[in-house]
CSV table of C-alpha atoms and ligand atoms in Angstrom, one decimal:
chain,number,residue,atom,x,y,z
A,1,UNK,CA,18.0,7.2,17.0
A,2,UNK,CA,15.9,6.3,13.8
A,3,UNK,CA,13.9,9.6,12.2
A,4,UNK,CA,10.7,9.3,11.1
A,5,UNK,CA,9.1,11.5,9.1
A,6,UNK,CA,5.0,12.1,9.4
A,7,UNK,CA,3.1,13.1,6.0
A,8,UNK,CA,-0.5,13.8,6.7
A,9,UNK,CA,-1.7,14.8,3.1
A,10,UNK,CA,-5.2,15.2,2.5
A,11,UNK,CA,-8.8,14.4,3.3
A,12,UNK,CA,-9.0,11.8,6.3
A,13,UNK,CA,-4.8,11.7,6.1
A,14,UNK,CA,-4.3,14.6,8.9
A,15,UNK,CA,-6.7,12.9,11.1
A,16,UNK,CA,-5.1,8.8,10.8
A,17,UNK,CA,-1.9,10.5,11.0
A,18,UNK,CA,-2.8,12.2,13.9
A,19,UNK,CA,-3.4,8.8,15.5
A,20,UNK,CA,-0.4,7.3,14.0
A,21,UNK,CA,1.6,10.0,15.8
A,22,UNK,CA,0.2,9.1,19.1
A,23,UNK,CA,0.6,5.7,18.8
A,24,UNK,CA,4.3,6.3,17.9
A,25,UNK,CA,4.8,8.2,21.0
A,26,UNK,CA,3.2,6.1,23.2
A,27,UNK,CA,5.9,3.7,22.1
A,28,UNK,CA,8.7,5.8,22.5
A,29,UNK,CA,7.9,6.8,26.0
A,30,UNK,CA,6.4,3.2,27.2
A,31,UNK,CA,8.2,0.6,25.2
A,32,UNK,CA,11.5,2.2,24.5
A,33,UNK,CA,11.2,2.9,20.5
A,34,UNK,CA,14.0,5.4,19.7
A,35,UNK,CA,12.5,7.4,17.5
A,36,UNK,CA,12.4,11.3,16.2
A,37,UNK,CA,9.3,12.4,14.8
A,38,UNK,CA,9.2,15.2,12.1
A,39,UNK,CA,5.9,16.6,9.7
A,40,UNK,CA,5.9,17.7,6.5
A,41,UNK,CA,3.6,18.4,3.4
A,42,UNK,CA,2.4,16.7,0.5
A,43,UNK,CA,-0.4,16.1,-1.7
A,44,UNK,CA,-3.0,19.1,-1.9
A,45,UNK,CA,-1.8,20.7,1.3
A,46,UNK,CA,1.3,21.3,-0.1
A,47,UNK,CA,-0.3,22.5,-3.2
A,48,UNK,CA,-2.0,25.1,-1.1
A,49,UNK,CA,1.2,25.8,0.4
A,50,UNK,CA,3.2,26.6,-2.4
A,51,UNK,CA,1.7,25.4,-5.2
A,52,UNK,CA,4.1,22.2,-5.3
A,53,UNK,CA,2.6,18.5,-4.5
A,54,UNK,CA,6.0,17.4,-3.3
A,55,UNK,CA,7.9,20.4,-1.9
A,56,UNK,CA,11.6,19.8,-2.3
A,57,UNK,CA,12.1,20.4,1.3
A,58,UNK,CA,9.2,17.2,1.8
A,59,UNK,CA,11.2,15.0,-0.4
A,60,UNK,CA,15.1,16.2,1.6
A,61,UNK,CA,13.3,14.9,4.9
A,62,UNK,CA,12.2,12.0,2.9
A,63,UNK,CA,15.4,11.3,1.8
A,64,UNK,CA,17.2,11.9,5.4
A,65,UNK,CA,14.4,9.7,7.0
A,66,UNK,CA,14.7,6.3,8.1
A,67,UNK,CA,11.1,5.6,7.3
A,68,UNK,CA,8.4,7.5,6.4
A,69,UNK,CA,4.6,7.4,7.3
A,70,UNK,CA,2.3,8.8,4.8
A,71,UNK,CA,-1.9,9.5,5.0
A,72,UNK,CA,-3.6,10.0,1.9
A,73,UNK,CA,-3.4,13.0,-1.3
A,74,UNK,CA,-6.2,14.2,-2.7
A,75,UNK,CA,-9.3,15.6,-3.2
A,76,UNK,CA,-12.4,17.2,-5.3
A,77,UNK,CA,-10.8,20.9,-4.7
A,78,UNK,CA,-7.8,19.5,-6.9
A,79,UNK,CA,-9.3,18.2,-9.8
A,80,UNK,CA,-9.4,20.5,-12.4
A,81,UNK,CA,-5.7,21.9,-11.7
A,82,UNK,CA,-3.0,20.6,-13.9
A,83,UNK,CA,-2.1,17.4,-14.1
A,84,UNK,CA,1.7,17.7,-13.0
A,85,UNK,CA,0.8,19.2,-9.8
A,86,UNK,CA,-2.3,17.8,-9.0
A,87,UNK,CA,-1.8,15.7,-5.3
A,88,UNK,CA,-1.5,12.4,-6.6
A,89,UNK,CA,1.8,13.7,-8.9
A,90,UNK,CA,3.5,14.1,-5.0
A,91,UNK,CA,3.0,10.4,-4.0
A,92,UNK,CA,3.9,8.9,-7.1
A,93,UNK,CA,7.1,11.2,-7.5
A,94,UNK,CA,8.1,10.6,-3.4
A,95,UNK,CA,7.7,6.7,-4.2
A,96,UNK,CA,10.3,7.4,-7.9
A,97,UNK,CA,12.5,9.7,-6.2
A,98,UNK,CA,12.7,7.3,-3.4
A,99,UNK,CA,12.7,4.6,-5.6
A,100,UNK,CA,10.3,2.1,-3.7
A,101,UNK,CA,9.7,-0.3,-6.4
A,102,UNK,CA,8.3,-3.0,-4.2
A,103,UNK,CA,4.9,-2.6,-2.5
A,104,UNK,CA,3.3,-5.2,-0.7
A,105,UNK,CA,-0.3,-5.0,0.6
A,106,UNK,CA,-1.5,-7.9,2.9
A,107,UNK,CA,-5.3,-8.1,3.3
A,108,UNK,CA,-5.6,-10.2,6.7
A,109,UNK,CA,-8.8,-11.1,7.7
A,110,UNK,CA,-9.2,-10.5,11.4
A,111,UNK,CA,-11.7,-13.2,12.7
A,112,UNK,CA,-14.1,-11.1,14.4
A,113,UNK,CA,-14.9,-9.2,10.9
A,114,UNK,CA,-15.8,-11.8,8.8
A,115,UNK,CA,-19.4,-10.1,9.0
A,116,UNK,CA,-18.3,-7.1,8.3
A,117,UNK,CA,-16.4,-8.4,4.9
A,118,UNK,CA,-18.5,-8.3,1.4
A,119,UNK,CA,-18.3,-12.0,1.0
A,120,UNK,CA,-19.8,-15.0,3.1
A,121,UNK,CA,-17.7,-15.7,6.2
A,122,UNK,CA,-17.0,-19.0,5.0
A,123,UNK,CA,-15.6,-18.4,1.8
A,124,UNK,CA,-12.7,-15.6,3.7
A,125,UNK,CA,-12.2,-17.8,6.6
A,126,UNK,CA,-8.7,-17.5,7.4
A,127,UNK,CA,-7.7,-15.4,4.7
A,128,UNK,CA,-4.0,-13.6,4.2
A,129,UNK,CA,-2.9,-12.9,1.0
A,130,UNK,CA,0.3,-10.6,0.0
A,131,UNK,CA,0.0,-8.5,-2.7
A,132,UNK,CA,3.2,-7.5,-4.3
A,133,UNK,CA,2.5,-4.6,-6.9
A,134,UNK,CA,5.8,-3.5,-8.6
A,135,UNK,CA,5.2,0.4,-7.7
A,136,UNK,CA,7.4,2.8,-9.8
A,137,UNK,CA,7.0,1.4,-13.4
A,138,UNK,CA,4.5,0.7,-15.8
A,139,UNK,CA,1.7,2.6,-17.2
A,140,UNK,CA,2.3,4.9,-14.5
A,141,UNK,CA,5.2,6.4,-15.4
A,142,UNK,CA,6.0,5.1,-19.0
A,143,UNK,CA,6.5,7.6,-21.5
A,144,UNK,CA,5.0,8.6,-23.7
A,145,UNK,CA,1.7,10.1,-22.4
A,146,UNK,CA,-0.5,12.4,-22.9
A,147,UNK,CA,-3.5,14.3,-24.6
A,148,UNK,CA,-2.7,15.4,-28.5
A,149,UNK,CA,-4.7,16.0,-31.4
A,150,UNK,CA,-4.6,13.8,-34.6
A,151,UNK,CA,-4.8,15.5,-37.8
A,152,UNK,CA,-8.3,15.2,-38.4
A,153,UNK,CA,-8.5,17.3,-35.5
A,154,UNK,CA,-9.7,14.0,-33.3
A,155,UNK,CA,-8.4,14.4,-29.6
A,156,UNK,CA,-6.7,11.4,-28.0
A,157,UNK,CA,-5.3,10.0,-24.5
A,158,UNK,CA,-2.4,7.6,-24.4
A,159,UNK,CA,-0.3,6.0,-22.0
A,160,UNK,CA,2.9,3.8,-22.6
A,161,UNK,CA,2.8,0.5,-20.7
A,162,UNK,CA,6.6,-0.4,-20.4
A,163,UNK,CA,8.7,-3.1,-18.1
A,164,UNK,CA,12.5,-3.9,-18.8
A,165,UNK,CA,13.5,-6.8,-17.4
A,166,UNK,CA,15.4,-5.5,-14.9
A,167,UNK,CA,12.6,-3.9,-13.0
A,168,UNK,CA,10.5,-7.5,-13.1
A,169,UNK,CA,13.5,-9.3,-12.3
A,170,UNK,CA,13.9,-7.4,-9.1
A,171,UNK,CA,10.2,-7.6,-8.0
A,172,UNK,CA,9.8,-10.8,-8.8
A,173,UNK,CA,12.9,-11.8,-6.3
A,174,UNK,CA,11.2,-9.7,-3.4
A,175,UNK,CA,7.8,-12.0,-4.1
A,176,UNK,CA,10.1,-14.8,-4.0
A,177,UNK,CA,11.6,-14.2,-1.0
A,178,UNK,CA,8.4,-13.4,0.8
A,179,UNK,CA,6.9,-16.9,-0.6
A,180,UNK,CA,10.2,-18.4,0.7
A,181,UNK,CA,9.0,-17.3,4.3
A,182,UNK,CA,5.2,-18.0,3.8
A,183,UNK,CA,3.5,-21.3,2.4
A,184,UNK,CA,5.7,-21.1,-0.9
A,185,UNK,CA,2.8,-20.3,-3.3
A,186,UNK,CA,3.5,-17.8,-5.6
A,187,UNK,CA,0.8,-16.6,-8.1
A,188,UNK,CA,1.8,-13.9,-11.0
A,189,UNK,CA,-1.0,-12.0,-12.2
A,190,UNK,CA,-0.7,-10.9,-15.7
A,191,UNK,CA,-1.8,-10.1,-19.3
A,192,UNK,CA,-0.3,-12.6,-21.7
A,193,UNK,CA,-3.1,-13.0,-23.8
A,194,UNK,CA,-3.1,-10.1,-25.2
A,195,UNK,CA,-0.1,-7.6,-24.1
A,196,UNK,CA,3.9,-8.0,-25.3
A,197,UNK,CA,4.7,-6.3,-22.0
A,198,UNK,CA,3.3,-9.2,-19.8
A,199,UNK,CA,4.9,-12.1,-22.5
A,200,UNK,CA,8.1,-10.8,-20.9
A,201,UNK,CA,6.8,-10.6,-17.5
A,202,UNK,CA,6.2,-14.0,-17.6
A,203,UNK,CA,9.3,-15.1,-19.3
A,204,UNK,CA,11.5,-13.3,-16.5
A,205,UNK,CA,9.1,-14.1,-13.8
A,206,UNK,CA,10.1,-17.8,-14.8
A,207,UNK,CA,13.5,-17.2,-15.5
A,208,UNK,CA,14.0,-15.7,-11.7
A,209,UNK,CA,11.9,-19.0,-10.6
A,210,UNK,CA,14.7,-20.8,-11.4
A,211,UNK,CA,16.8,-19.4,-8.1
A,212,UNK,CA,13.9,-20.3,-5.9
A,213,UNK,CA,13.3,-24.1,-6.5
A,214,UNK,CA,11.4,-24.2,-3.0
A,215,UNK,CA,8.8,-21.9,-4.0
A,216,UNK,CA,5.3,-23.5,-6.5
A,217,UNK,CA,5.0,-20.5,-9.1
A,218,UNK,CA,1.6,-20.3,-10.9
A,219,UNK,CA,0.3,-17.3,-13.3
A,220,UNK,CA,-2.7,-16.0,-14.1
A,221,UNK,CA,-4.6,-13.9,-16.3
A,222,UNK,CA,-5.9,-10.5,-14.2
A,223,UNK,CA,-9.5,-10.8,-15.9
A,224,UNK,CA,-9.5,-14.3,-14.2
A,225,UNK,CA,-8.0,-12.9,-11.0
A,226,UNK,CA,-10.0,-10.3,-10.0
A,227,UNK,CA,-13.1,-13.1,-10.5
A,228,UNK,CA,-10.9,-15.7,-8.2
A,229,UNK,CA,-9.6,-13.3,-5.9
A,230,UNK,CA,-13.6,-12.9,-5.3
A,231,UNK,CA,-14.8,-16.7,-5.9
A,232,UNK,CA,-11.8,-18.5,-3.9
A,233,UNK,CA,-9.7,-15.9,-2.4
A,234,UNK,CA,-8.2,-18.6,-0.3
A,235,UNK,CA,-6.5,-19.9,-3.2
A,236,UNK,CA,-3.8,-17.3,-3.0
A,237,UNK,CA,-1.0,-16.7,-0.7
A,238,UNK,CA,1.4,-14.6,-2.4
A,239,UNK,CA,0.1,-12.4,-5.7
A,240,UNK,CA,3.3,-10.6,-7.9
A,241,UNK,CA,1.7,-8.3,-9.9
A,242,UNK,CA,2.6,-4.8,-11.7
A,243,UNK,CA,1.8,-1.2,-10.9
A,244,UNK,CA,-1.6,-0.6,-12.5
A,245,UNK,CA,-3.4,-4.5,-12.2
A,246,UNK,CA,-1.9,-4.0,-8.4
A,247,UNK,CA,-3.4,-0.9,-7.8
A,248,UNK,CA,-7.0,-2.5,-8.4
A,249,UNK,CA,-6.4,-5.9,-7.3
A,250,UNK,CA,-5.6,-5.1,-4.0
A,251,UNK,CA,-8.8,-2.7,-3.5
A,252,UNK,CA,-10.5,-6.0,-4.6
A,253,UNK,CA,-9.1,-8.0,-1.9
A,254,UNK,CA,-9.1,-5.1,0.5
A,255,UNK,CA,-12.8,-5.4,0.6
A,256,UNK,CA,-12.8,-9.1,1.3
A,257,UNK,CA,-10.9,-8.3,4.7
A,258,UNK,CA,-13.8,-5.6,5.8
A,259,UNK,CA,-13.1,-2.8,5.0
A,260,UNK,CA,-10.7,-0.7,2.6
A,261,UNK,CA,-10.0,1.1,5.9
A,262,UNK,CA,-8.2,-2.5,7.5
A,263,UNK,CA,-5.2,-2.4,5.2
A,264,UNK,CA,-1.6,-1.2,5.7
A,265,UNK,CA,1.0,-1.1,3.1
A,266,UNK,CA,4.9,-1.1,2.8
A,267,UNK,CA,6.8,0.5,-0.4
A,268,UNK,CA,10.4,-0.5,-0.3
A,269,UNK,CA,13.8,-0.1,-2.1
A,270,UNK,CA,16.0,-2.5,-2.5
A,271,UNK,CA,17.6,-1.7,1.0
A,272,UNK,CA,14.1,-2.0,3.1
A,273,UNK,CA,14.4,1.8,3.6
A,274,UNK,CA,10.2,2.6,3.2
A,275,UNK,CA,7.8,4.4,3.0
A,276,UNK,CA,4.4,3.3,4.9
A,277,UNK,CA,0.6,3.8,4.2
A,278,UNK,CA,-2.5,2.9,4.5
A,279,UNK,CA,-4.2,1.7,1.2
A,280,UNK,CA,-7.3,3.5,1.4
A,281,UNK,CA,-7.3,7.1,-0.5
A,282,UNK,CA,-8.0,10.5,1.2
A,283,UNK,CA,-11.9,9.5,1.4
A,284,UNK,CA,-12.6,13.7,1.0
A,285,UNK,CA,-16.6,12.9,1.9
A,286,UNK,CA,-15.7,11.8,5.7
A,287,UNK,CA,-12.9,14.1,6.2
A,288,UNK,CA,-12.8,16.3,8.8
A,289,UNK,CA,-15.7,14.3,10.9
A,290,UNK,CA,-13.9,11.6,13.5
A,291,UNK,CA,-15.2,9.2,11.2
A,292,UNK,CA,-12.5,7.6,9.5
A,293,UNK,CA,-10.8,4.4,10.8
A,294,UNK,CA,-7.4,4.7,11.8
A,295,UNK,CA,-6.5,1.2,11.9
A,296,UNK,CA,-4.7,1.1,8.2
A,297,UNK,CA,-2.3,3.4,9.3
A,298,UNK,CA,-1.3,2.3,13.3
A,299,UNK,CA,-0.8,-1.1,11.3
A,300,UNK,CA,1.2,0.3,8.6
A,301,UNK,CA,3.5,1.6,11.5
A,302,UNK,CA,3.7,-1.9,12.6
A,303,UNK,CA,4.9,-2.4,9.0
A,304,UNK,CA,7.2,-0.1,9.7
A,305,UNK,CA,8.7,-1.6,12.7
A,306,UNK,CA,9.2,-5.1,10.8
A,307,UNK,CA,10.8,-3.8,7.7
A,308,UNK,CA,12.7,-0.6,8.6
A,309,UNK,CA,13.7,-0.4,12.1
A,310,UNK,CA,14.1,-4.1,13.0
A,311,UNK,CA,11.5,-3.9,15.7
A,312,UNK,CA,10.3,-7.2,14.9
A,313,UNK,CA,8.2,-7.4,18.8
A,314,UNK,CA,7.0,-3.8,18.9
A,315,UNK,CA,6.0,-5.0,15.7
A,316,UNK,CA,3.9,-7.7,16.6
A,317,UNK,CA,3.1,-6.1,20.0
A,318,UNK,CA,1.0,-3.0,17.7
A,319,UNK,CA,-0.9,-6.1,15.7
A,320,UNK,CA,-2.0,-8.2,18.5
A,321,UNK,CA,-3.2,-4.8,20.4
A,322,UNK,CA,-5.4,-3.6,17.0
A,323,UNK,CA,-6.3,-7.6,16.7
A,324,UNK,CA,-7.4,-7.2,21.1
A,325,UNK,CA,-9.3,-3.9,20.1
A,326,UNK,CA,-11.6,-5.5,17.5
A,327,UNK,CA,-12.2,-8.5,19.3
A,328,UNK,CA,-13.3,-6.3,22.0
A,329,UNK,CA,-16.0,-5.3,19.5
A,330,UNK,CA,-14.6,-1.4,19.4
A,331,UNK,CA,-15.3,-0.8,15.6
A,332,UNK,CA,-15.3,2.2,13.2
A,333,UNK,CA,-18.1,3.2,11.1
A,334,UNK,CA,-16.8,1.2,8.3
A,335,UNK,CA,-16.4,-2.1,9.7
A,336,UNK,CA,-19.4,-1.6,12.3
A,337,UNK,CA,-21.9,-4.3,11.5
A,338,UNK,CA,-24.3,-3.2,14.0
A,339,UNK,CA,-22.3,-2.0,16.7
A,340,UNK,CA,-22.3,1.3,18.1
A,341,UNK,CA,-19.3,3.1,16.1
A,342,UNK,CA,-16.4,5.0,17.8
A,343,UNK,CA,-14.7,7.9,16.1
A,344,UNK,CA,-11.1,8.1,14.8
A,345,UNK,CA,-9.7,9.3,17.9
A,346,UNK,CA,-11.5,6.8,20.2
A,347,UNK,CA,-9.8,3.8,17.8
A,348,UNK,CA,-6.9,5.1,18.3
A,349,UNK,CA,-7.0,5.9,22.0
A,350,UNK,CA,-8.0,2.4,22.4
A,351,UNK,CA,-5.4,1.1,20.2
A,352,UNK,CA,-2.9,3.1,23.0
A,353,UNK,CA,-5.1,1.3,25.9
A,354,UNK,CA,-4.5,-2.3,24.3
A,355,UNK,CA,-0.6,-1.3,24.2
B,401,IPM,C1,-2.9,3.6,-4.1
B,401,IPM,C2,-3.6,4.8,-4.7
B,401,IPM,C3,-2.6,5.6,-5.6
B,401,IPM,C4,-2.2,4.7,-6.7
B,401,IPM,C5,-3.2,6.9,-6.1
B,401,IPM,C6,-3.7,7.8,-5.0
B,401,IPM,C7,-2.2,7.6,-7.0
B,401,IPM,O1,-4.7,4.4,-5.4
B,401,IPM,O2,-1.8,3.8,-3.5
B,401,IPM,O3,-3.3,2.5,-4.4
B,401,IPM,O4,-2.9,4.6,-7.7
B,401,IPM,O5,-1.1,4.1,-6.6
B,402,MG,MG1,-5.2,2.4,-5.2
């Protein structure tokens, strides 16, 4: 019996979730998925709940889990409370505490919504990149940070952009691997030109190259990226990248797929345990309205079947039956070109009914 534990969050989170968790059942009672289901908060609601964006009781569930299934934190009531226990503070600290260093982000374009993506159909025909952002280092946790005063009384922000080479080293080996198993393309996206930190990237990213002879390693600068990624996106296959030039690449390609609300994610440690999302952020202005699409997060759970639990044809049973439900036209507001939209819980019915 493998435990899995649900965290709704925020905004639209509760109501993906809540399809997740029907999609999850639906394969424990029809296609024999062994599974225990448990809910806890994070983000805002946990804020609300006692003042805490990642309760210690969330994180002990987390921790006893096999996998975990998150929504989204965050939202416009939590913006002006400090910023150690604003919503956002709870994902980043489950994904340190939990210590999922490696994130990867496909963006798969589905055939049937090339309209709907924000480039001509010709130029994402085909398209499936991986995205591998290194997820617990960086700018987003280096130290030190803050807000201070200089002595002429001037008020400045700084963050510390920091890598060892231990925490490239072992990101670069999980892109590695997954070029191993894909077309062997492996393009790290940097900032040599100007930043130290990103010299040594490069330097280890080479180093660690020289275990995977199979594999055609390129780099790049992420000014240049984020123009290819919307010139040629075909061009890539597999993207290494770190934590913050990750976080905004992978909206970039997100959008060539569709829609934002199309792509799963996977954070890992180094023993595949994970924790699974969607990319897409709480959206607070739909929330609450059967609007949202629910397709991130039932293919994040295939995700999860693939990496955690081994479930390698439940896996790819979830994926053909959201890849059936487009083609059969059934579309969300956000990747409706035309059509008549369904709501959140319609997607995810029909998701059930392709199963
Ligand atoms: C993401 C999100 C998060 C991040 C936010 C909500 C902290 O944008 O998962 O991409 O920046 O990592
Ligand atoms: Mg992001």
């Amino acid at each position: 019996m493998k435990k899995i534990l649900l965290l709704p969050g925020d905004g639209i989170g509760p109501e993906v979730i809540a399809q997740a968790k029907k999609v999850l059942e639906h394969l424990r009672a029809e296609h024999g998925l062994n599974i225990e289901l448990e809910e806890a908060l994070i983000g805002g609601a946990a804020y609300d709940d006692c003042k805490d964006p990642l309760p210690q009781t969330t994180l002990a569930l987390a921790k006893q889990s096999d996998a975990v299934l998150l929504g989204a934190v965050g939202g416009p009531k939590y913006e002006s409370i400090e910023r150690e226990l604003r919503p956002e503070k709870g994902l980043l600290r489950i994904r340190a505490e939990l210590d999922l260093f490696a994130n990867l982000r496909p963006a798969i374009l589905y055939p049937s919504l090339a309209e709907a993506s924000s480039l001509k159909p010709e130029l994402v025909a085909d398209l499936d990149i991986m995205i591998v952002r290194e997820l617990t280092g960086g700018i987003y946790f280096g130290e030190p940070r803050g807000i201070r005063t200089s002595s002429d009384g001037i008020k400045q922000g700084f963050n510390t952009l920091v890598y060892d080479e231990n925490e490239i080293s072992r990101i670069a080996h999980v892109a590695f691997r997954i070029a191993q198993k894909r077309s062997g393309k492996l393009c790290s996206v940097d900032k040599a030109n100007v930043l130290e930190v990103s010299e040594l990237w490069r330097d280890v990213v080479e180093a660690v190259h020289t275990e995977y002879k199979n594999v055609s390693l390129s780099h790049m600068y992420v000014d240049n990226a984020a123009m290819q990624l919307v010139r040629e996106p075909n061009q890539f296959d597999v993207v290494l990248t770190g934590n913050l030039f990750g976080d905004i690449l992978s909206d970039a390609a997100a959008m060539l797929t569709g829609s934002i609300g199309m792509l799963p994610s996977a954070s890992l440690d180094s023993q595949d345990k994970g924790m699974y999302e969607p990319i897409h952020g709480s959206a607070p202005d739909i929330a609450g309205k059967n609007l949202a699409n629910p397709l991130a997060t039932i293919l994040s759970i295939a995700m999860m079947l693939r990496f955690s639990l081994n479930e390698i044809e439940l896996a790819k049973k979830v994926e053909d039956a959201v890849k059936r439900t487009i083609e059969k036209g059934l579309r969300t507001a956000d990747i409706a070109a035309g059509e008549q939209a369904i709501g959140t819980n319609e997607m995810g019915d029909a998701v059930i009914k392709a199963l």
